[in-house]
Amino acid sequence: AQSVTQPDIHITVSEGASLELRCNYSYGATPYLFWYVQSPGQGLQLLLKYFSGDTLVQGIKGFEAEFKRSQSSFNLRKPSVHWSDAAEYFCAVGALEYGNKLVFGAGTILRVKS
Amino acid sequence: ETGVTQTPRHLVMGMTNKKSLKCEQHLGHNAMYWYKQSAKKPLELMFVYNFKEQTENNSVPSRFSPECPNSSHLFLHLHTLQPEDSALYLCASSQGNPGTSGYEQYFGPGTRLTVT
C-alpha cells in the first residue's frame, strides 16, 4: 500500500540552528514528491518539489530537499532556521501510475526557540 | 483574486442544516480536489475532479455532495452532518496532466467547519 511516514510529530530547534525534517515513502515506481508548509488557520503552501533530474532541489524560504531513491526518503533541510519558520510541514508523494492523487504524511510541527 | 480562494472561511452549522462550501481557482488548472483535515489525522482526500468529471470518491459519506460546474469552480454541499465532520476543509487545484512537474497541487486557505 502507498504510504508516507514523517517519523517526528514535533521538532524544536533554536533560531539560527540547522533543521532536517524526515520523510520516508512507500509508493509507485515513478514517485514525485513535495513538501508543503501550513501556518495555523491557513492552507498548505508548496515549498518545493521533486519530479525528475537533480535529486537535490531548492525551494522557497531557503529550504532544500534531497531525494534518495535507495532510502525511499525525501528529507527537508534548512541551514539556519528563523522564528517565522515555526509551522507544520507535510511531505506528499504521488506517482504517475496513480494519476493525480497525492498521499500526505501526518505532518511535523516545528517549534523555534529564540 | 489570485490562486485558490475558498468561502466561507468559517462555518458553524447544526446537524439538520444544509450549507455549501465554495472553491474557486484562478490558475487555469483542470483538476480540483477536496480534502478534509482533522486534528491529529493525516490529510484525507475526499473527491477529485478532472476536466469537470469526478474521478475519485474516497468512500465519502453521501451527506457530502460535490459539484464541479466548470474547471474553475468546485462546491461541497453539506447536509445532515455529524459532529465528527467538524474539520478544516481544503480545496486544491492542479494541472490535469503531469507535464514536467507532476501534479503539483495548490491549496486554498480552507473552511473551518464546526457542526453543533
PDB file of N, CA, C and O in Angstrom, chain B residues 3-66:
ATOM      1  N   GLY B   3      -4.663  32.726  -7.203  1.00  0.00           N
ATOM      2  CA  GLY B   3      -4.537  31.445  -6.524  1.00  0.00           C
ATOM      3  C   GLY B   3      -5.873  30.749  -6.366  1.00  0.00           C
ATOM      4  O   GLY B   3      -6.707  30.729  -7.261  1.00  0.00           O
ATOM      5  N   VAL B   4      -6.045  30.142  -5.212  1.00  0.00           N
ATOM      6  CA  VAL B   4      -7.243  29.372  -4.895  1.00  0.00           C
ATOM      7  C   VAL B   4      -7.946  30.057  -3.725  1.00  0.00           C
ATOM      8  O   VAL B   4      -7.327  30.298  -2.688  1.00  0.00           O
ATOM      9  N   THR B   5      -9.211  30.374  -3.910  1.00  0.00           N
ATOM     10  CA  THR B   5      -9.976  31.025  -2.854  1.00  0.00           C
ATOM     11  C   THR B   5     -11.086  30.104  -2.375  1.00  0.00           C
ATOM     12  O   THR B   5     -11.618  29.285  -3.150  1.00  0.00           O
ATOM     13  N   GLN B   6     -11.423  30.235  -1.103  1.00  0.00           N
ATOM     14  CA  GLN B   6     -12.485  29.430  -0.525  1.00  0.00           C
ATOM     15  C   GLN B   6     -13.392  30.321   0.319  1.00  0.00           C
ATOM     16  O   GLN B   6     -12.908  31.188   1.051  1.00  0.00           O
ATOM     17  N   THR B   7     -14.680  30.078   0.213  1.00  0.00           N
ATOM     18  CA  THR B   7     -15.650  30.782   1.045  1.00  0.00           C
ATOM     19  C   THR B   7     -16.717  29.808   1.521  1.00  0.00           C
ATOM     20  O   THR B   7     -17.046  28.837   0.803  1.00  0.00           O
ATOM     21  N   PRO B   8     -17.240  30.007   2.735  1.00  0.00           N
ATOM     22  CA  PRO B   8     -16.745  30.952   3.722  1.00  0.00           C
ATOM     23  C   PRO B   8     -15.466  30.437   4.375  1.00  0.00           C
ATOM     24  O   PRO B   8     -15.079  29.298   4.172  1.00  0.00           O
ATOM     25  N   ARG B   9     -14.812  31.270   5.147  1.00  0.00           N
ATOM     26  CA  ARG B   9     -13.619  30.815   5.863  1.00  0.00           C
ATOM     27  C   ARG B   9     -13.984  30.069   7.139  1.00  0.00           C
ATOM     28  O   ARG B   9     -13.256  29.190   7.578  1.00  0.00           O
ATOM     29  N   HIS B  10     -15.111  30.430   7.711  1.00  0.00           N
ATOM     30  CA  HIS B  10     -15.594  29.762   8.916  1.00  0.00           C
ATOM     31  C   HIS B  10     -17.079  29.490   8.747  1.00  0.00           C
ATOM     32  O   HIS B  10     -17.806  30.327   8.189  1.00  0.00           O
ATOM     33  N   LEU B  11     -17.513  28.339   9.250  1.00  0.00           N
ATOM     34  CA  LEU B  11     -18.929  27.978   9.150  1.00  0.00           C
ATOM     35  C   LEU B  11     -19.307  27.157  10.370  1.00  0.00           C
ATOM     36  O   LEU B  11     -18.633  26.176  10.696  1.00  0.00           O
ATOM     37  N   VAL B  12     -20.385  27.584  11.017  1.00  0.00           N
ATOM     38  CA  VAL B  12     -20.958  26.816  12.109  1.00  0.00           C
ATOM     39  C   VAL B  12     -22.348  26.385  11.662  1.00  0.00           C
ATOM     40  O   VAL B  12     -23.142  27.219  11.220  1.00  0.00           O
ATOM     41  N   MET B  13     -22.623  25.113  11.721  1.00  0.00           N
ATOM     42  CA  MET B  13     -23.930  24.643  11.291  1.00  0.00           C
ATOM     43  C   MET B  13     -24.458  23.552  12.214  1.00  0.00           C
ATOM     44  O   MET B  13     -23.677  22.792  12.811  1.00  0.00           O
ATOM     45  N   GLY B  14     -25.781  23.512  12.312  1.00  0.00           N
ATOM     46  CA  GLY B  14     -26.410  22.470  13.085  1.00  0.00           C
ATOM     47  C   GLY B  14     -26.501  21.195  12.266  1.00  0.00           C
ATOM     48  O   GLY B  14     -26.304  21.188  11.050  1.00  0.00           O
ATOM     49  N   MET B  15     -26.801  20.121  12.941  1.00  0.00           N
ATOM     50  CA  MET B  15     -26.817  18.821  12.289  1.00  0.00           C
ATOM     51  C   MET B  15     -27.931  18.699  11.245  1.00  0.00           C
ATOM     52  O   MET B  15     -27.863  17.844  10.363  1.00  0.00           O
ATOM     53  N   THR B  16     -28.953  19.557  11.336  1.00  0.00           N
ATOM     54  CA  THR B  16     -30.053  19.455  10.375  1.00  0.00           C
ATOM     55  C   THR B  16     -29.958  20.481   9.250  1.00  0.00           C
ATOM     56  O   THR B  16     -30.797  20.518   8.361  1.00  0.00           O
ATOM     57  N   ASN B  17     -28.935  21.322   9.296  1.00  0.00           N
ATOM     58  CA  ASN B  17     -28.799  22.369   8.279  1.00  0.00           C
ATOM     59  C   ASN B  17     -28.296  21.823   6.955  1.00  0.00           C
ATOM     60  O   ASN B  17     -27.744  20.719   6.872  1.00  0.00           O
ATOM     61  N   LYS B  18     -28.478  22.656   5.931  1.00  0.00           N
ATOM     62  CA  LYS B  18     -27.836  22.419   4.633  1.00  0.00           C
ATOM     63  C   LYS B  18     -27.001  23.658   4.308  1.00  0.00           C
ATOM     64  O   LYS B  18     -27.516  24.777   4.373  1.00  0.00           O
ATOM     65  N   LYS B  19     -25.758  23.438   3.965  1.00  0.00           N
ATOM     66  CA  LYS B  19     -24.882  24.542   3.600  1.00  0.00           C
ATOM     67  C   LYS B  19     -23.984  24.080   2.458  1.00  0.00           C
ATOM     68  O   LYS B  19     -23.891  22.888   2.163  1.00  0.00           O
ATOM     69  N   SER B  20     -23.298  25.057   1.863  1.00  0.00           N
ATOM     70  CA  SER B  20     -22.363  24.729   0.783  1.00  0.00           C
ATOM     71  C   SER B  20     -21.050  25.471   0.973  1.00  0.00           C
ATOM     72  O   SER B  20     -21.033  26.633   1.397  1.00  0.00           O
ATOM     73  N   LEU B  21     -19.961  24.788   0.645  1.00  0.00           N
ATOM     74  CA  LEU B  21     -18.645  25.404   0.602  1.00  0.00           C
ATOM     75  C   LEU B  21     -18.298  25.668  -0.861  1.00  0.00           C
ATOM     76  O   LEU B  21     -18.607  24.852  -1.727  1.00  0.00           O
ATOM     77  N   LYS B  22     -17.624  26.799  -1.073  1.00  0.00           N
ATOM     78  CA  LYS B  22     -17.274  27.166  -2.439  1.00  0.00           C
ATOM     79  C   LYS B  22     -15.765  27.296  -2.587  1.00  0.00           C
ATOM     80  O   LYS B  22     -15.084  27.795  -1.690  1.00  0.00           O
ATOM     81  N   CYS B  23     -15.270  26.849  -3.709  1.00  0.00           N
ATOM     82  CA  CYS B  23     -13.856  26.976  -4.042  1.00  0.00           C
ATOM     83  C   CYS B  23     -13.738  27.508  -5.462  1.00  0.00           C
ATOM     84  O   CYS B  23     -14.462  27.065  -6.355  1.00  0.00           O
ATOM     85  N   GLU B  24     -12.814  28.432  -5.660  1.00  0.00           N
ATOM     86  CA  GLU B  24     -12.571  28.969  -7.000  1.00  0.00           C
ATOM     87  C   GLU B  24     -11.073  29.050  -7.223  1.00  0.00           C
ATOM     88  O   GLU B  24     -10.336  29.520  -6.365  1.00  0.00           O
ATOM     89  N   GLN B  25     -10.623  28.570  -8.382  1.00  0.00           N
ATOM     90  CA  GLN B  25      -9.202  28.670  -8.698  1.00  0.00           C
ATOM     91  C   GLN B  25      -8.990  29.580  -9.899  1.00  0.00           C
ATOM     92  O   GLN B  25      -9.763  29.561 -10.870  1.00  0.00           O
ATOM     93  N   HIS B  26      -7.947  30.407  -9.768  1.00  0.00           N
ATOM     94  CA  HIS B  26      -7.640  31.419 -10.790  1.00  0.00           C
ATOM     95  C   HIS B  26      -6.317  31.086 -11.475  1.00  0.00           C
ATOM     96  O   HIS B  26      -5.563  31.985 -11.859  1.00  0.00           O
ATOM     97  N   LEU B  27      -5.994  29.801 -11.569  1.00  0.00           N
ATOM     98  CA  LEU B  27      -4.689  29.362 -12.059  1.00  0.00           C
ATOM     99  C   LEU B  27      -4.758  28.680 -13.410  1.00  0.00           C
ATOM    100  O   LEU B  27      -3.743  28.188 -13.899  1.00  0.00           O
ATOM    101  N   GLY B  28      -5.941  28.575 -13.974  1.00  0.00           N
ATOM    102  CA  GLY B  28      -6.078  27.906 -15.269  1.00  0.00           C
ATOM    103  C   GLY B  28      -5.917  26.409 -15.198  1.00  0.00           C
ATOM    104  O   GLY B  28      -5.590  25.771 -16.197  1.00  0.00           O
ATOM    105  N   HIS B  29      -6.124  25.829 -14.039  1.00  0.00           N
ATOM    106  CA  HIS B  29      -5.969  24.387 -13.858  1.00  0.00           C
ATOM    107  C   HIS B  29      -7.192  23.616 -14.328  1.00  0.00           C
ATOM    108  O   HIS B  29      -8.269  24.181 -14.529  1.00  0.00           O
ATOM    109  N   ASN B  30      -6.994  22.307 -14.488  1.00  0.00           N
ATOM    110  CA  ASN B  30      -8.083  21.450 -14.955  1.00  0.00           C
ATOM    111  C   ASN B  30      -8.534  20.427 -13.933  1.00  0.00           C
ATOM    112  O   ASN B  30      -9.476  19.674 -14.188  1.00  0.00           O
ATOM    113  N   ALA B  31      -7.840  20.323 -12.820  1.00  0.00           N
ATOM    114  CA  ALA B  31      -8.191  19.347 -11.794  1.00  0.00           C
ATOM    115  C   ALA B  31      -8.420  20.079 -10.477  1.00  0.00           C
ATOM    116  O   ALA B  31      -7.698  21.027 -10.156  1.00  0.00           O
ATOM    117  N   MET B  32      -9.428  19.621  -9.719  1.00  0.00           N
ATOM    118  CA  MET B  32      -9.728  20.213  -8.425  1.00  0.00           C
ATOM    119  C   MET B  32     -10.013  19.112  -7.418  1.00  0.00           C
ATOM    120  O   MET B  32     -10.467  18.018  -7.787  1.00  0.00           O
ATOM    121  N   TYR B  33      -9.731  19.417  -6.167  1.00  0.00           N
ATOM    122  CA  TYR B  33      -9.752  18.414  -5.104  1.00  0.00           C
ATOM    123  C   TYR B  33     -10.412  18.977  -3.844  1.00  0.00           C
ATOM    124  O   TYR B  33     -10.264  20.166  -3.541  1.00  0.00           O
ATOM    125  N   TRP B  34     -11.080  18.095  -3.116  1.00  0.00           N
ATOM    126  CA  TRP B  34     -11.498  18.407  -1.749  1.00  0.00           C
ATOM    127  C   TRP B  34     -10.747  17.484  -0.790  1.00  0.00           C
ATOM    128  O   TRP B  34     -10.683  16.262  -1.013  1.00  0.00           O
ATOM    129  N   TYR B  35     -10.211  18.100   0.273  1.00  0.00           N
ATOM    130  CA  TYR B  35      -9.566  17.367   1.333  1.00  0.00           C
ATOM    131  C   TYR B  35     -10.230  17.713   2.659  1.00  0.00           C
ATOM    132  O   TYR B  35     -10.702  18.818   2.857  1.00  0.00           O
ATOM    133  N   LYS B  36     -10.163  16.767   3.593  1.00  0.00           N
ATOM    134  CA  LYS B  36     -10.589  17.012   4.966  1.00  0.00           C
ATOM    135  C   LYS B  36      -9.366  16.926   5.867  1.00  0.00           C
ATOM    136  O   LYS B  36      -8.578  15.966   5.765  1.00  0.00           O
ATOM    137  N   GLN B  37      -9.197  17.927   6.722  1.00  0.00           N
ATOM    138  CA  GLN B  37      -8.076  17.926   7.659  1.00  0.00           C
ATOM    139  C   GLN B  37      -8.638  18.004   9.073  1.00  0.00           C
ATOM    140  O   GLN B  37      -9.158  19.016   9.496  1.00  0.00           O
ATOM    141  N   SER B  38      -8.521  16.893   9.789  1.00  0.00           N
ATOM    142  CA  SER B  38      -8.962  16.823  11.177  1.00  0.00           C
ATOM    143  C   SER B  38      -7.738  16.862  12.074  1.00  0.00           C
ATOM    144  O   SER B  38      -6.632  16.482  11.662  1.00  0.00           O
ATOM    145  N   ALA B  39      -7.962  17.276  13.298  1.00  0.00           N
ATOM    146  CA  ALA B  39      -6.863  17.354  14.259  1.00  0.00           C
ATOM    147  C   ALA B  39      -6.237  15.970  14.438  1.00  0.00           C
ATOM    148  O   ALA B  39      -6.934  14.971  14.550  1.00  0.00           O
ATOM    149  N   LYS B  40      -4.915  15.948  14.430  1.00  0.00           N
ATOM    150  CA  LYS B  40      -4.140  14.754  14.708  1.00  0.00           C
ATOM    151  C   LYS B  40      -4.365  13.622  13.704  1.00  0.00           C
ATOM    152  O   LYS B  40      -4.122  12.456  14.007  1.00  0.00           O
ATOM    153  N   LYS B  41      -4.852  13.937  12.522  1.00  0.00           N
ATOM    154  CA  LYS B  41      -5.019  12.924  11.476  1.00  0.00           C
ATOM    155  C   LYS B  41      -4.396  13.446  10.181  1.00  0.00           C
ATOM    156  O   LYS B  41      -4.387  14.639   9.928  1.00  0.00           O
ATOM    157  N   PRO B  42      -3.897  12.538   9.356  1.00  0.00           N
ATOM    158  CA  PRO B  42      -3.345  12.986   8.075  1.00  0.00           C
ATOM    159  C   PRO B  42      -4.428  13.583   7.189  1.00  0.00           C
ATOM    160  O   PRO B  42      -5.617  13.287   7.356  1.00  0.00           O
ATOM    161  N   LEU B  43      -4.008  14.378   6.259  1.00  0.00           N
ATOM    162  CA  LEU B  43      -4.914  14.950   5.280  1.00  0.00           C
ATOM    163  C   LEU B  43      -5.638  13.835   4.525  1.00  0.00           C
ATOM    164  O   LEU B  43      -5.006  12.894   4.044  1.00  0.00           O
ATOM    165  N   GLU B  44      -6.959  13.934   4.430  1.00  0.00           N
ATOM    166  CA  GLU B  44      -7.747  12.903   3.761  1.00  0.00           C
ATOM    167  C   GLU B  44      -8.302  13.438   2.455  1.00  0.00           C
ATOM    168  O   GLU B  44      -9.040  14.418   2.452  1.00  0.00           O
ATOM    169  N   LEU B  45      -7.953  12.781   1.367  1.00  0.00           N
ATOM    170  CA  LEU B  45      -8.529  13.138   0.079  1.00  0.00           C
ATOM    171  C   LEU B  45      -9.980  12.679   0.048  1.00  0.00           C
ATOM    172  O   LEU B  45     -10.285  11.534   0.379  1.00  0.00           O
ATOM    173  N   MET B  46     -10.881  13.590  -0.359  1.00  0.00           N
ATOM    174  CA  MET B  46     -12.293  13.248  -0.422  1.00  0.00           C
ATOM    175  C   MET B  46     -12.723  13.007  -1.868  1.00  0.00           C
ATOM    176  O   MET B  46     -13.239  11.964  -2.209  1.00  0.00           O
ATOM    177  N   PHE B  47     -12.533  14.011  -2.697  1.00  0.00           N
ATOM    178  CA  PHE B  47     -13.005  13.958  -4.088  1.00  0.00           C
ATOM    179  C   PHE B  47     -11.954  14.560  -5.018  1.00  0.00           C
ATOM    180  O   PHE B  47     -11.233  15.466  -4.637  1.00  0.00           O
ATOM    181  N   VAL B  48     -11.941  14.027  -6.245  1.00  0.00           N
ATOM    182  CA  VAL B  48     -11.097  14.588  -7.297  1.00  0.00           C
ATOM    183  C   VAL B  48     -11.950  14.799  -8.533  1.00  0.00           C
ATOM    184  O   VAL B  48     -12.745  13.918  -8.899  1.00  0.00           O
ATOM    185  N   TYR B  49     -11.789  15.944  -9.144  1.00  0.00           N
ATOM    186  CA  TYR B  49     -12.423  16.230 -10.420  1.00  0.00           C
ATOM    187  C   TYR B  49     -11.338  16.547 -11.441  1.00  0.00           C
ATOM    188  O   TYR B  49     -10.446  17.350 -11.179  1.00  0.00           O
ATOM    189  N   ASN B  50     -11.413  15.882 -12.581  1.00  0.00           N
ATOM    190  CA  ASN B  50     -10.513  16.152 -13.703  1.00  0.00           C
ATOM    191  C   ASN B  50     -11.369  16.611 -14.884  1.00  0.00           C
ATOM    192  O   ASN B  50     -12.258  15.883 -15.312  1.00  0.00           O
ATOM    193  N   PHE B  51     -11.065  17.791 -15.389  1.00  0.00           N
ATOM    194  CA  PHE B  51     -11.818  18.327 -16.518  1.00  0.00           C
ATOM    195  C   PHE B  51     -13.329  18.214 -16.267  1.00  0.00           C
ATOM    196  O   PHE B  51     -14.094  17.752 -17.113  1.00  0.00           O
ATOM    197  N   LYS B  52     -13.752  18.590 -15.085  1.00  0.00           N
ATOM    198  CA  LYS B  52     -15.141  18.645 -14.618  1.00  0.00           C
ATOM    199  C   LYS B  52     -15.754  17.282 -14.325  1.00  0.00           C
ATOM    200  O   LYS B  52     -16.910  17.212 -13.902  1.00  0.00           O
ATOM    201  N   GLU B  53     -15.036  16.217 -14.550  1.00  0.00           N
ATOM    202  CA  GLU B  53     -15.580  14.887 -14.279  1.00  0.00           C
ATOM    203  C   GLU B  53     -15.030  14.346 -12.959  1.00  0.00           C
ATOM    204  O   GLU B  53     -13.819  14.426 -12.713  1.00  0.00           O
ATOM    205  N   GLN B  54     -15.909  13.783 -12.143  1.00  0.00           N
ATOM    206  CA  GLN B  54     -15.431  13.210 -10.887  1.00  0.00           C
ATOM    207  C   GLN B  54     -14.678  11.921 -11.174  1.00  0.00           C
ATOM    208  O   GLN B  54     -15.218  10.999 -11.795  1.00  0.00           O
ATOM    209  N   THR B  55     -13.431  11.863 -10.727  1.00  0.00           N
ATOM    210  CA  THR B  55     -12.611  10.685 -10.968  1.00  0.00           C
ATOM    211  C   THR B  55     -12.237   9.969  -9.682  1.00  0.00           C
ATOM    212  O   THR B  55     -11.626   8.902  -9.729  1.00  0.00           O
ATOM    213  N   GLU B  56     -12.576  10.524  -8.549  1.00  0.00           N
ATOM    214  CA  GLU B  56     -12.241   9.884  -7.283  1.00  0.00           C
ATOM    215  C   GLU B  56     -13.281  10.269  -6.240  1.00  0.00           C
ATOM    216  O   GLU B  56     -13.626  11.446  -6.104  1.00  0.00           O
ATOM    217  N   ASN B  57     -13.805   9.267  -5.581  1.00  0.00           N
ATOM    218  CA  ASN B  57     -14.646   9.449  -4.398  1.00  0.00           C
ATOM    219  C   ASN B  57     -14.082   8.492  -3.374  1.00  0.00           C
ATOM    220  O   ASN B  57     -14.232   7.279  -3.489  1.00  0.00           O
ATOM    221  N   ASN B  58     -13.436   9.042  -2.385  1.00  0.00           N
ATOM    222  CA  ASN B  58     -12.686   8.209  -1.457  1.00  0.00           C
ATOM    223  C   ASN B  58     -13.583   7.719  -0.324  1.00  0.00           C
ATOM    224  O   ASN B  58     -13.329   7.989   0.845  1.00  0.00           O
ATOM    225  N   SER B  59     -14.650   6.999  -0.721  1.00  0.00           N
ATOM    226  CA  SER B  59     -15.589   6.416   0.256  1.00  0.00           C
ATOM    227  C   SER B  59     -16.154   7.480   1.201  1.00  0.00           C
ATOM    228  O   SER B  59     -16.256   7.268   2.411  1.00  0.00           O
ATOM    229  N   VAL B  60     -16.514   8.605   0.630  1.00  0.00           N
ATOM    230  CA  VAL B  60     -17.039   9.711   1.429  1.00  0.00           C
ATOM    231  C   VAL B  60     -18.540   9.502   1.643  1.00  0.00           C
ATOM    232  O   VAL B  60     -19.262   9.158   0.695  1.00  0.00           O
ATOM    233  N   PRO B  61     -19.028   9.718   2.869  1.00  0.00           N
ATOM    234  CA  PRO B  61     -20.473   9.566   3.123  1.00  0.00           C
ATOM    235  C   PRO B  61     -21.304  10.477   2.227  1.00  0.00           C
ATOM    236  O   PRO B  61     -20.863  11.573   1.856  1.00  0.00           O
ATOM    237  N   SER B  62     -22.506  10.032   1.929  1.00  0.00           N
ATOM    238  CA  SER B  62     -23.358  10.758   0.981  1.00  0.00           C
ATOM    239  C   SER B  62     -23.840  12.099   1.522  1.00  0.00           C
ATOM    240  O   SER B  62     -24.409  12.900   0.766  1.00  0.00           O
ATOM    241  N   ARG B  63     -23.646  12.368   2.800  1.00  0.00           N
ATOM    242  CA  ARG B  63     -24.020  13.678   3.330  1.00  0.00           C
ATOM    243  C   ARG B  63     -23.092  14.784   2.801  1.00  0.00           C
ATOM    244  O   ARG B  63     -23.360  15.964   2.988  1.00  0.00           O
ATOM    245  N   PHE B  64     -22.004  14.386   2.142  1.00  0.00           N
ATOM    246  CA  PHE B  64     -21.132  15.318   1.422  1.00  0.00           C
ATOM    247  C   PHE B  64     -21.380  15.110  -0.076  1.00  0.00           C
ATOM    248  O   PHE B  64     -21.190  14.004  -0.594  1.00  0.00           O
ATOM    249  N   SER B  65     -21.756  16.174  -0.757  1.00  0.00           N
ATOM    250  CA  SER B  65     -22.070  16.062  -2.173  1.00  0.00           C
ATOM    251  C   SER B  65     -21.296  17.111  -2.948  1.00  0.00           C
ATOM    252  O   SER B  65     -21.548  18.304  -2.820  1.00  0.00           O
ATOM    253  N   PRO B  66     -20.325  16.698  -3.774  1.00  0.00           N
ATOM    254  CA  PRO B  66     -19.548  17.686  -4.526  1.00  0.00           C
ATOM    255  C   PRO B  66     -20.229  18.073  -5.829  1.00  0.00           C
ATOM    256  O   PRO B  66     -21.066  17.344  -6.361  1.00  0.00           O
TER     257      PRO B  66
END
